[in-house]
CSV table of C-alpha atoms and ligand atoms in Angstrom, one decimal:
chain,number,residue,atom,x,y,z
A,95,MET,CA,-13.6,-20.0,37.2
A,96,LYS,CA,-16.5,-22.3,37.3
A,97,LEU,CA,-20.0,-20.6,36.9
A,98,ILE,CA,-23.1,-22.2,38.4
A,99,GLN,CA,-26.3,-20.4,37.3
A,100,THR,CA,-29.4,-20.8,39.4
A,101,LEU,CA,-33.0,-19.9,38.8
A,102,ASN,CA,-33.3,-17.6,41.7
A,103,TYR,CA,-31.8,-16.5,45.0
A,104,ALA,CA,-33.3,-19.3,47.0
A,105,GLU,CA,-31.7,-21.9,44.7
A,106,LEU,CA,-28.3,-20.0,44.8
A,107,SER,CA,-28.4,-20.1,48.6
A,108,GLN,CA,-29.2,-23.8,48.7
A,109,GLN,CA,-26.5,-24.8,46.1
A,110,ALA,CA,-23.9,-22.7,47.9
A,111,ALA,CA,-24.9,-24.2,51.2
A,112,ALA,CA,-24.7,-27.8,49.8
A,113,GLN,CA,-21.1,-27.1,48.6
A,114,VAL,CA,-20.1,-25.5,51.9
A,115,LEU,CA,-21.5,-28.5,53.8
A,116,SER,CA,-19.6,-30.9,51.5
A,117,ARG,CA,-16.3,-29.1,52.3
A,118,LEU,CA,-17.2,-29.3,56.0
A,119,LYS,CA,-17.9,-33.0,55.7
A,120,GLY,CA,-14.5,-33.5,54.1
A,121,ASN,CA,-12.8,-31.4,56.8
A,122,PRO,CA,-14.7,-30.9,60.1
A,123,ALA,CA,-11.9,-28.4,61.2
A,124,LEU,CA,-12.4,-26.2,58.2
A,125,ASN,CA,-11.0,-22.7,58.2
A,126,LEU,CA,-14.0,-20.9,56.7
A,127,GLY,CA,-13.8,-17.3,55.4
A,128,LEU,CA,-17.0,-15.4,55.6
A,129,ALA,CA,-18.6,-12.2,54.2
A,130,THR,CA,-21.3,-9.9,55.4
A,131,GLY,CA,-23.9,-8.0,53.4
A,132,SER,CA,-27.2,-9.1,51.9
A,133,THR,CA,-25.9,-11.8,49.5
A,134,PRO,CA,-24.7,-14.5,51.9
A,135,THR,CA,-27.6,-14.3,54.4
A,136,GLY,CA,-29.6,-17.0,52.5
A,137,LEU,CA,-26.6,-19.3,52.6
A,138,TYR,CA,-26.3,-18.7,56.4
A,139,GLN,CA,-30.0,-19.5,56.8
A,140,GLU,CA,-29.5,-22.7,54.9
A,141,LEU,CA,-26.5,-23.6,57.1
A,142,ILE,CA,-28.7,-22.9,60.2
A,143,LYS,CA,-31.5,-25.1,58.8
A,144,ASP,CA,-29.1,-27.9,58.2
A,145,HIS,CA,-27.6,-27.6,61.7
A,146,GLN,CA,-31.0,-27.9,63.2
A,147,LEU,CA,-32.1,-30.8,61.0
A,148,ASN,CA,-28.8,-32.8,60.7
A,149,ARG,CA,-26.8,-31.5,63.7
A,150,THR,CA,-23.8,-30.6,61.4
A,151,SER,CA,-21.2,-29.5,63.9
A,152,TYR,CA,-19.0,-26.4,63.8
A,153,GLN,CA,-17.2,-27.2,67.1
A,154,ARG,CA,-13.8,-27.5,65.3
A,155,VAL,CA,-14.4,-24.8,62.7
A,156,ASN,CA,-12.7,-21.5,62.7
A,157,THR,CA,-14.2,-18.6,60.8
A,158,PHE,CA,-12.4,-15.5,59.5
A,159,ASN,CA,-14.5,-12.5,58.3
A,160,LEU,CA,-13.3,-10.3,55.5
A,161,ASP,CA,-13.9,-7.0,57.0
A,162,GLU,CA,-15.2,-4.6,59.7
A,163,TYR,CA,-16.1,-1.0,59.9
A,164,ILE,CA,-13.8,1.4,61.7
A,165,GLY,CA,-15.2,3.0,64.8
A,166,VAL,CA,-18.2,0.8,65.3
A,167,PRO,CA,-18.2,-1.1,68.6
A,168,LYS,CA,-18.8,-4.8,68.5
A,169,LYS,CA,-22.1,-4.6,70.3
A,170,ASP,CA,-23.4,-1.9,68.0
A,171,HIS,CA,-26.1,-3.3,65.7
A,172,HIS,CA,-24.3,-1.9,62.7
A,173,SER,CA,-21.0,-3.8,63.3
A,174,TYR,CA,-20.2,-6.8,61.3
A,175,HIS,CA,-19.5,-8.6,64.6
A,176,TYR,CA,-23.1,-8.1,65.5
A,177,PHE,CA,-24.3,-9.0,62.0
A,178,MET,CA,-22.4,-12.3,62.1
A,179,CYS,CA,-23.7,-13.3,65.5
A,180,GLU,CA,-27.2,-12.5,64.6
A,181,LYS,CA,-27.2,-14.1,61.1
A,182,LEU,CA,-25.1,-17.2,61.9
A,183,PHE,CA,-23.0,-17.7,64.9
A,184,GLU,CA,-25.6,-17.7,67.6
A,185,HIS,CA,-27.7,-20.3,65.7
A,186,ILE,CA,-25.0,-23.0,65.3
A,187,ASP,CA,-22.6,-24.7,67.8
A,188,ILE,CA,-19.5,-22.8,66.9
A,189,PRO,CA,-17.5,-21.7,70.0
A,190,ILE,CA,-17.6,-17.8,69.8
A,191,GLU,CA,-13.8,-17.7,70.4
A,192,GLN,CA,-13.3,-19.6,67.1
A,193,THR,CA,-15.0,-16.7,65.2
A,194,HIS,CA,-12.5,-14.1,64.0
A,195,ILE,CA,-13.3,-10.6,62.7
A,196,PRO,CA,-10.9,-7.6,62.5
A,197,ASP,CA,-11.3,-5.2,65.4
A,198,GLY,CA,-12.6,-1.9,64.0
A,199,THR,CA,-12.1,-0.2,67.5
A,200,ALA,CA,-8.4,-1.2,67.9
A,201,LYS,CA,-6.2,1.6,69.3
A,202,ASP,CA,-3.6,1.1,66.5
A,203,PHE,CA,-5.1,0.0,63.2
A,204,GLY,CA,-1.7,-0.7,61.6
A,205,LYS,CA,-1.0,-3.2,64.4
A,206,GLU,CA,-4.5,-4.7,64.1
A,207,CYS,CA,-4.1,-5.3,60.4
A,208,THR,CA,-0.7,-7.0,60.9
A,209,ARG,CA,-2.1,-9.1,63.8
A,210,TYR,CA,-5.1,-10.3,61.7
A,211,GLU,CA,-2.9,-11.2,58.7
A,212,GLN,CA,-0.5,-13.1,60.9
A,213,PHE,CA,-3.3,-14.7,62.8
A,214,ILE,CA,-4.8,-16.2,59.6
A,215,ARG,CA,-1.4,-17.5,58.6
A,216,GLU,CA,-0.8,-19.1,62.0
A,217,TYR,CA,-4.1,-20.9,61.7
A,218,GLY,CA,-2.8,-22.4,58.5
A,219,GLY,CA,-4.7,-20.2,56.0
A,220,ILE,CA,-8.3,-20.2,54.8
A,221,ASP,CA,-9.6,-23.4,53.2
A,222,LEU,CA,-12.8,-21.9,51.7
A,223,GLN,CA,-13.5,-18.1,51.4
A,224,VAL,CA,-17.1,-17.0,50.7
A,225,LEU,CA,-17.3,-13.6,48.8
A,226,GLY,CA,-19.9,-11.2,47.6
A,227,ILE,CA,-19.1,-8.5,45.0
A,228,GLY,CA,-19.7,-4.8,45.0
A,229,GLN,CA,-21.3,-3.1,42.0
A,230,ASN,CA,-17.9,-1.5,41.5
A,231,GLY,CA,-16.2,-4.9,41.6
A,232,HIS,CA,-14.9,-4.7,45.2
A,233,ILE,CA,-14.2,-7.9,47.0
A,234,GLY,CA,-14.0,-7.6,50.8
A,235,PHE,CA,-13.7,-3.8,51.0
A,236,ASN,CA,-10.9,-3.7,48.4
A,237,GLU,CA,-12.1,-0.8,46.3
A,238,PRO,CA,-11.1,-0.1,42.7
A,239,GLY,CA,-7.4,0.8,42.5
A,240,THR,CA,-6.3,-1.5,45.5
A,241,SER,CA,-3.1,-3.4,44.7
A,242,PHE,CA,-3.4,-7.1,43.9
A,243,ASP,CA,-0.5,-7.5,46.4
A,244,SER,CA,-2.4,-5.9,49.3
A,245,ARG,CA,-2.6,-7.6,52.7
A,246,THR,CA,-5.0,-6.8,55.5
A,247,HIS,CA,-5.3,-3.0,55.5
A,248,LEU,CA,-7.2,0.1,56.4
A,249,ILE,CA,-9.3,1.4,53.5
A,250,ASP,CA,-11.3,4.5,52.7
A,251,LEU,CA,-14.7,3.3,51.5
A,252,ALA,CA,-15.8,4.5,48.0
A,253,GLU,CA,-18.7,6.8,48.1
A,254,SER,CA,-20.7,4.3,45.9
A,255,THR,CA,-20.1,1.7,48.6
A,256,ARG,CA,-21.2,4.0,51.4
A,257,LYS,CA,-24.4,4.8,49.4
A,258,ALA,CA,-25.0,1.1,48.7
A,259,ASN,CA,-24.6,0.2,52.4
A,260,SER,CA,-26.6,3.2,53.6
A,261,ARG,CA,-29.7,1.0,53.5
A,262,PHE,CA,-28.5,-0.6,56.8
A,263,PHE,CA,-28.1,2.9,58.5
A,264,ALA,CA,-30.5,5.7,59.4
A,265,SER,CA,-28.8,8.1,56.9
A,266,LEU,CA,-25.8,8.2,54.6
A,267,ASP,CA,-24.0,10.4,57.2
A,268,ASP,CA,-24.1,7.5,59.6
A,269,VAL,CA,-22.2,5.1,57.3
A,270,PRO,CA,-18.6,4.7,58.4
A,271,ARG,CA,-15.9,6.1,56.1
A,272,GLN,CA,-13.3,3.5,56.7
A,273,ALA,CA,-12.9,-0.2,57.2
A,274,ILE,CA,-10.3,-2.9,57.9
A,275,THR,CA,-10.4,-5.4,55.1
A,276,MET,CA,-8.4,-8.5,54.2
A,277,GLY,CA,-6.2,-7.6,51.3
A,278,ILE,CA,-6.5,-9.0,47.8
A,279,ALA,CA,-3.4,-11.1,48.2
A,280,THR,CA,-4.9,-12.4,51.5
A,281,ILE,CA,-8.1,-13.5,49.8
A,282,MET,CA,-6.1,-15.0,46.9
A,283,ASP,CA,-4.2,-17.2,49.4
A,284,SER,CA,-7.5,-19.0,50.2
A,285,ARG,CA,-7.4,-22.6,48.9
A,286,GLU,CA,-10.9,-22.3,47.5
A,287,ILE,CA,-13.3,-19.4,46.8
A,288,PHE,CA,-17.0,-19.2,46.4
A,289,LEU,CA,-18.3,-15.9,44.9
A,290,LEU,CA,-22.0,-15.3,45.4
A,291,VAL,CA,-23.7,-12.9,43.0
A,292,SER,CA,-27.4,-12.1,43.1
A,293,GLY,CA,-29.8,-9.7,41.6
A,294,ILE,CA,-30.0,-7.3,38.6
A,295,THR,CA,-27.9,-4.7,40.4
A,296,LYS,CA,-24.9,-7.0,40.1
A,297,ALA,CA,-25.5,-8.0,36.4
A,298,GLU,CA,-23.1,-5.4,35.0
A,299,ALA,CA,-20.4,-6.4,37.5
A,300,LEU,CA,-20.7,-10.1,36.7
A,301,ALA,CA,-20.6,-9.5,33.0
A,302,ARG,CA,-17.4,-7.3,33.5
A,303,LEU,CA,-15.9,-10.1,35.6
A,304,MET,CA,-16.6,-12.8,33.1
A,305,GLU,CA,-15.8,-10.9,29.9
A,306,GLY,CA,-13.5,-8.0,30.9
A,307,GLU,CA,-9.8,-7.8,31.5
A,308,VAL,CA,-7.9,-8.4,34.7
A,309,SER,CA,-7.2,-5.0,36.2
A,310,GLU,CA,-6.8,-3.4,39.6
A,311,GLU,CA,-9.5,-1.0,38.5
A,312,PHE,CA,-11.9,-3.9,38.9
A,313,PRO,CA,-10.7,-5.9,42.0
A,314,ALA,CA,-12.8,-9.0,41.5
A,315,SER,CA,-11.1,-9.6,38.1
A,316,VAL,CA,-8.1,-11.0,40.1
A,317,LEU,CA,-10.2,-14.1,40.7
A,318,LYS,CA,-9.4,-15.1,37.1
A,319,LYS,CA,-5.9,-15.9,38.3
A,320,HIS,CA,-7.1,-18.2,41.2
A,321,PRO,CA,-7.1,-21.9,40.4
A,322,ASN,CA,-10.2,-22.9,42.4
A,323,VAL,CA,-13.1,-20.4,42.2
A,324,THR,CA,-16.8,-21.2,41.9
A,325,ILE,CA,-19.3,-18.4,41.1
A,326,PHE,CA,-22.9,-18.9,42.1
A,327,ALA,CA,-25.1,-16.5,40.1
A,328,ASP,CA,-28.9,-16.3,40.0
A,329,LYS,CA,-30.8,-15.5,36.8
A,330,GLU,CA,-31.0,-11.8,37.4
A,331,ALA,CA,-27.3,-11.5,38.1
A,332,ALA,CA,-26.5,-13.5,34.9
A,333,ALA,CA,-28.8,-11.3,32.7
A,334,MET,CA,-26.0,-9.6,30.9
A,335,LEU,CA,-23.9,-12.6,30.2
B,236,F6R,C1,-18.9,-7.8,53.0
B,236,F6R,C2,-18.0,-7.5,51.9
B,236,F6R,C3,-18.5,-6.9,50.6
B,236,F6R,C4,-19.9,-7.4,50.1
B,236,F6R,C5,-20.3,-6.6,48.9
B,236,F6R,C6,-21.7,-7.0,48.4
B,236,F6R,O1,-18.2,-8.5,54.0
B,236,F6R,O2,-16.9,-7.8,52.0
B,236,F6R,O3,-17.5,-7.1,49.6
B,236,F6R,O4,-19.8,-8.7,49.8
B,236,F6R,O5,-20.3,-5.2,49.2
B,236,F6R,O6,-22.6,-6.7,49.4
B,236,F6R,P1,-24.1,-7.2,49.3
B,236,F6R,O7,-24.1,-8.7,49.4
B,236,F6R,O8,-24.8,-6.5,50.4
B,236,F6R,O9,-24.6,-6.7,47.9
């Protein structure tokens, strides 16, 4: 794993964006894996800025999001569909049908998980996956204890994850209890991975990732077994290294 330390969140976002743009330049039909949450929003703002300034095109790009809440309709402000449209898709020239996110309102979740997994495979797999990390080490919504062999699946969210994400909802009770997430093996199939880590609340998780053992109890530790991972961490996140 390659570690890039930055002074602050702004620089982290700029450096990650520069690297994403270089991959896009090399492959204008990039299959790009995306994450939601607070951490990648600065990266998305940088990509939007670049699109406006330099007209970088996303016409041939396909995106694949890591996860979606169960039971939240696409048009609901709390869905990750809505989040991605608002934070990125509607500000760049990507055809919306080339943006892919699991359907958290599917009738049959088992079928939806299989469909999403096969779909990624049919598209030739993910070239570059952007990840954040949970304080408990989750990647996507693969909570501690998830098998490293897991494929796209339904997951019960950890209480700590629901609490962390309650900042986006009116109350903790409103936070969904389940999600569909790419599995750990799905993420590991990506040809390249960028892990973005920002802020003091992630310092312990980053230290455990860098210095701890590889264990299903700390899902992000699997990244040590991937040949092409870059971690972008700001000063606060790197405070315990
Ligand atoms: C989001 C996702 C999660 C987040 C993680 C960190 O699609 O899969 O793993 O990346 O929970 O979230 P933030 O960035 O909000 O701290």
